[in-house]
Short mmCIF file of C-alpha atoms in Angstrom, two decimals:
data_model
loop_
_atom_site.label_atom_id
_atom_site.label_comp_id
_atom_site.label_asym_id
_atom_site.label_seq_id
_atom_site.Cartn_x
_atom_site.Cartn_y
_atom_site.Cartn_z
CA MET A 1 -22.85 3.09 -30.77
CA THR A 2 -18.82 3.23 -30.94
CA ASP A 3 -16.86 1.88 -34.01
CA MET A 4 -14.49 -0.16 -31.72
CA PRO A 5 -12.58 -2.46 -32.86
CA THR A 6 -13.41 -5.99 -32.04
CA PHE A 7 -10.48 -8.33 -30.38
CA GLU A 8 -10.23 -10.18 -33.59
CA ALA A 9 -9.90 -6.89 -35.91
CA ARG A 10 -7.37 -5.75 -33.99
CA PRO A 11 -3.70 -6.56 -35.42
CA GLU A 12 -1.57 -9.26 -33.61
CA PHE A 13 0.57 -7.10 -31.87
CA GLU A 14 -2.28 -5.61 -29.80
CA GLN A 15 -3.73 -8.90 -29.39
CA ARG A 16 -0.62 -10.12 -27.78
CA MET A 17 -0.14 -7.18 -25.33
CA ALA A 18 -3.83 -7.05 -24.07
CA ARG A 19 -3.98 -11.07 -23.44
CA ALA A 20 -0.03 -10.18 -21.65
CA LYS A 21 -1.60 -7.55 -20.09
CA PHE A 22 -4.56 -9.72 -18.80
CA ARG A 23 -2.00 -12.34 -17.42
CA ALA A 24 0.23 -10.51 -15.67
CA TRP A 25 -2.59 -9.13 -13.70
CA HIS A 26 -4.18 -12.35 -13.18
CA ARG A 27 -1.75 -14.46 -11.59
CA GLY A 28 -3.30 -16.01 -8.64
CA THR A 29 -1.85 -13.89 -6.06
CA ARG A 30 -2.08 -10.40 -5.43
CA GLU A 31 1.56 -10.41 -4.81
CA ALA A 32 2.32 -11.54 -8.11
CA ASP A 33 -0.43 -9.23 -9.98
CA TYR A 34 1.32 -6.63 -8.20
CA MET A 35 4.93 -7.49 -9.43
CA ILE A 36 4.41 -9.17 -12.51
CA GLY A 37 1.34 -6.43 -13.65
CA GLY A 38 2.92 -3.60 -12.57
CA PHE A 39 5.79 -4.04 -14.34
CA PHE A 40 4.23 -4.68 -17.57
CA ASP A 41 1.90 -0.94 -16.50
CA ARG A 42 4.81 0.57 -16.38
CA TYR A 43 7.64 -0.47 -18.89
CA SER A 44 5.29 -2.01 -21.75
CA ALA A 45 4.91 0.80 -23.80
CA GLU A 46 8.40 0.99 -24.34
CA TRP A 47 8.45 -2.62 -25.78
CA ASP A 48 8.54 -4.33 -29.28
CA VAL A 49 7.92 -7.61 -30.74
CA PRO A 50 11.32 -9.25 -29.09
CA THR A 51 10.89 -8.00 -25.38
CA LEU A 52 7.21 -8.81 -25.53
CA GLU A 53 8.44 -12.50 -26.60
CA TRP A 54 10.51 -12.21 -23.43
CA PHE A 55 7.70 -11.48 -21.13
CA GLU A 56 5.54 -14.01 -23.11
CA ASP A 57 8.41 -16.27 -22.18
CA LEU A 58 8.22 -14.95 -18.55
CA LEU A 59 4.37 -15.56 -18.16
CA ALA A 60 4.65 -19.26 -18.99
CA GLU A 61 7.23 -19.13 -15.75
CA ASP A 62 5.87 -19.88 -11.98
CA ASP A 63 5.40 -16.95 -10.02
CA VAL A 64 7.15 -18.31 -7.35
CA ASP A 65 10.82 -18.62 -9.71
CA VAL A 66 9.66 -15.07 -11.42
CA MET A 67 9.20 -13.69 -7.69
CA ALA A 68 12.35 -15.31 -6.40
CA TRP A 69 14.09 -13.76 -9.72
CA ALA A 70 12.59 -10.13 -9.43
CA LEU A 71 13.56 -10.20 -5.31
CA LYS A 72 17.15 -11.22 -6.31
CA THR A 73 16.59 -14.38 -3.62
CA ALA A 74 17.45 -16.90 -6.94
CA PRO A 75 19.93 -16.95 -9.31
CA VAL A 76 17.72 -15.53 -12.90
CA PRO A 77 18.33 -18.14 -15.91
CA GLU A 78 20.50 -17.11 -18.38
CA LYS A 79 17.36 -17.04 -20.89
CA PHE A 80 15.66 -14.09 -18.99
CA LYS A 81 18.71 -11.90 -17.78
CA GLY A 82 19.44 -8.59 -19.30
CA GLU A 83 18.06 -5.06 -18.83
CA GLN A 84 14.43 -6.54 -18.78
CA ILE A 85 14.94 -8.66 -15.51
CA GLU A 86 17.16 -5.75 -14.21
CA LYS A 87 14.07 -3.30 -14.49
CA MET A 88 11.84 -6.12 -12.61
CA GLN A 89 14.39 -6.02 -9.89
CA ALA A 90 14.48 -2.68 -9.25
CA LEU A 91 11.11 -2.96 -7.71
CA ASP A 92 10.50 0.85 -8.33
CA TYR A 93 7.17 0.39 -10.03
CA VAL A 94 5.30 -1.36 -7.89
CA ASP A 95 2.62 1.07 -5.97
CA ILE A 96 0.45 -0.85 -3.72
CA PRO A 97 -2.63 0.72 -2.45
CA ARG A 98 -3.44 0.76 1.02
#
């Protein structure tokens, strides 16, 4: 048996990252999963607490809105503007299996 720490024993940042990853990949539609989950997988290793907070706020938004911002078909709200949404808008992280 391994001495793997339980979820409760993990530091708060790691718990929040794990929760954000789950929420990013379980949006309800395959398209949103690939876009938002793929973004998490590509960039989350670089994140600090403020960036995670930005992403958690983004996860609280409706998928259709997030996807519209990423696809540049709707204006990005002021609170989401910046480097992270620009990375999302590049869409170069989406790898769609065939």
